[in-house]
Short mmCIF file of C-alpha atoms in Angstrom, two decimals:
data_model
loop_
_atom_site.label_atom_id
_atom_site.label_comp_id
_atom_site.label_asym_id
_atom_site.label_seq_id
_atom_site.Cartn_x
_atom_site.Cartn_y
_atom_site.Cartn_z
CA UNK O 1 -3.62 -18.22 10.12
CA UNK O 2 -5.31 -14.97 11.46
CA UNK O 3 -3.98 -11.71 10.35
CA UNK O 4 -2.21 -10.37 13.65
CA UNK O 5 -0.42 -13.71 13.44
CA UNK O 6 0.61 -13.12 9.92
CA UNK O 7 1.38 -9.27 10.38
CA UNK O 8 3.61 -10.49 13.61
CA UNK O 9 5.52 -13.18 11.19
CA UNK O 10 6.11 -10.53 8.74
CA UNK O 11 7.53 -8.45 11.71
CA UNK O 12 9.83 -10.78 13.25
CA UNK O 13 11.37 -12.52 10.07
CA UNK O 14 14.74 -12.16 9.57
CA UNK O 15 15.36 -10.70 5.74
CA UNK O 16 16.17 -14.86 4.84
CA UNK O 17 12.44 -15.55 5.86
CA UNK O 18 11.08 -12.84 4.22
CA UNK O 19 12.59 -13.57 0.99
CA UNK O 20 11.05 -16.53 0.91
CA UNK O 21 7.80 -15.31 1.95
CA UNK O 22 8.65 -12.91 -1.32
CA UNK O 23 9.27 -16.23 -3.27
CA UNK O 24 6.81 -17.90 -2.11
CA UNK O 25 4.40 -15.58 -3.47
CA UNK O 26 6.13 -15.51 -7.03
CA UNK O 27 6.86 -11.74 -5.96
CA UNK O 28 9.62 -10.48 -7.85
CA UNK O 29 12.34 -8.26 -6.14
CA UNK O 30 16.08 -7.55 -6.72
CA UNK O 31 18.30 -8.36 -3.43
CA UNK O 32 18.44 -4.62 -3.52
CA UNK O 33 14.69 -3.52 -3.12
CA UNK O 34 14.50 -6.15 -0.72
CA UNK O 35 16.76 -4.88 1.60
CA UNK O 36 14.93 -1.61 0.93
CA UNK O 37 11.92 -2.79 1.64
CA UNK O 38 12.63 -4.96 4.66
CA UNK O 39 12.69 -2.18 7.21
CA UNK O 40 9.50 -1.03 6.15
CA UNK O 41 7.77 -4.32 7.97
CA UNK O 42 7.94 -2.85 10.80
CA UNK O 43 5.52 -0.47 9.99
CA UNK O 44 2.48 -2.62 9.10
CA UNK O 45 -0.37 -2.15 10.76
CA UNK O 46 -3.57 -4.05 11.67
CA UNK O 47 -5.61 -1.05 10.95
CA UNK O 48 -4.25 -0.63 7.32
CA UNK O 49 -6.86 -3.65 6.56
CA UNK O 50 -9.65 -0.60 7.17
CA UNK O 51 -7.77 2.85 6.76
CA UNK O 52 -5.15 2.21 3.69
CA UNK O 53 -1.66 1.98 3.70
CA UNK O 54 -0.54 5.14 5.27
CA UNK O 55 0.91 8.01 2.68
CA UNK O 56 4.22 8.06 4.23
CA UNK O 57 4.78 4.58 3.98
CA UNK O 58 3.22 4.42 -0.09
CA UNK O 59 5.86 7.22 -0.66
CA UNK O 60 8.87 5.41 0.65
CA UNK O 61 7.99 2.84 -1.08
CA UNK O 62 8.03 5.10 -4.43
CA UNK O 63 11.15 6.06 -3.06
CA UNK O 64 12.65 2.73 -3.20
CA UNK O 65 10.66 1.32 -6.25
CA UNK O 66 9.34 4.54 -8.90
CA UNK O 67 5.72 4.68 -8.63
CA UNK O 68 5.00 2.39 -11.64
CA UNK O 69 6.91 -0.61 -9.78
CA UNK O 70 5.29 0.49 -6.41
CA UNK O 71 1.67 0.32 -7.75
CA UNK O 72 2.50 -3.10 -9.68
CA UNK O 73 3.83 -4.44 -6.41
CA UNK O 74 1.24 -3.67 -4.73
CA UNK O 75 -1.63 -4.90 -7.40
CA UNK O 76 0.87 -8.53 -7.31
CA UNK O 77 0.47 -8.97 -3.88
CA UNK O 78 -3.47 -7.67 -3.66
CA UNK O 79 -3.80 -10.58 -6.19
CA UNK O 80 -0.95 -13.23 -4.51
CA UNK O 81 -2.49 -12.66 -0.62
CA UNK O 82 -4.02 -15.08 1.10
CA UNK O 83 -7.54 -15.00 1.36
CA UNK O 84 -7.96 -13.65 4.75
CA UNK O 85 -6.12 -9.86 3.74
CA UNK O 86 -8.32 -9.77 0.22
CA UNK O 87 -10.96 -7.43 0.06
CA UNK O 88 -14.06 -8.90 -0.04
#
């Protein structure tokens, strides 16, 4: 799978699908964050693979998570990714 493909799946899952996508990648999240969370797919950008994920968007998620949870989300799913959205 190429990454617009998998950026466009993460946009049009319903909150079902991307709990699973969560599970699948032995992400853990409380029902609550992930409702938090969810709206924030919209959001995702192609051009975050070069730039960074955007300030505003690492702040809500502080919002939602504290900063300590935020950056250890983040680390779990720079680890849990599939190969094609790893750095290299």
């Amino acid at each position: 799978m190429d990454i617009s493909r998998f950026i466009h799946e993460l946009q049009t899952s319903s909150i079902k699908d991307f709990k699973k996508m969560i599970k699948a990648f032995d992400i853990k999240l409380s029902d609550k964050e992930i409702k938090e969370v969810y709206p924030l797919l919209q959001e995702i950008s192609i051009s975050w693979l070069l730039l960074g994920v955007p300030m505003n968007i690492q702040q809500k998620l502080i919002n939602i998570l504290g900063e300590q949870r935020a950056v250890d989300l983040f680390q779990q799913f720079k680890e849990k990714a599939p190969s094609f959205l790893r750095e290299k």
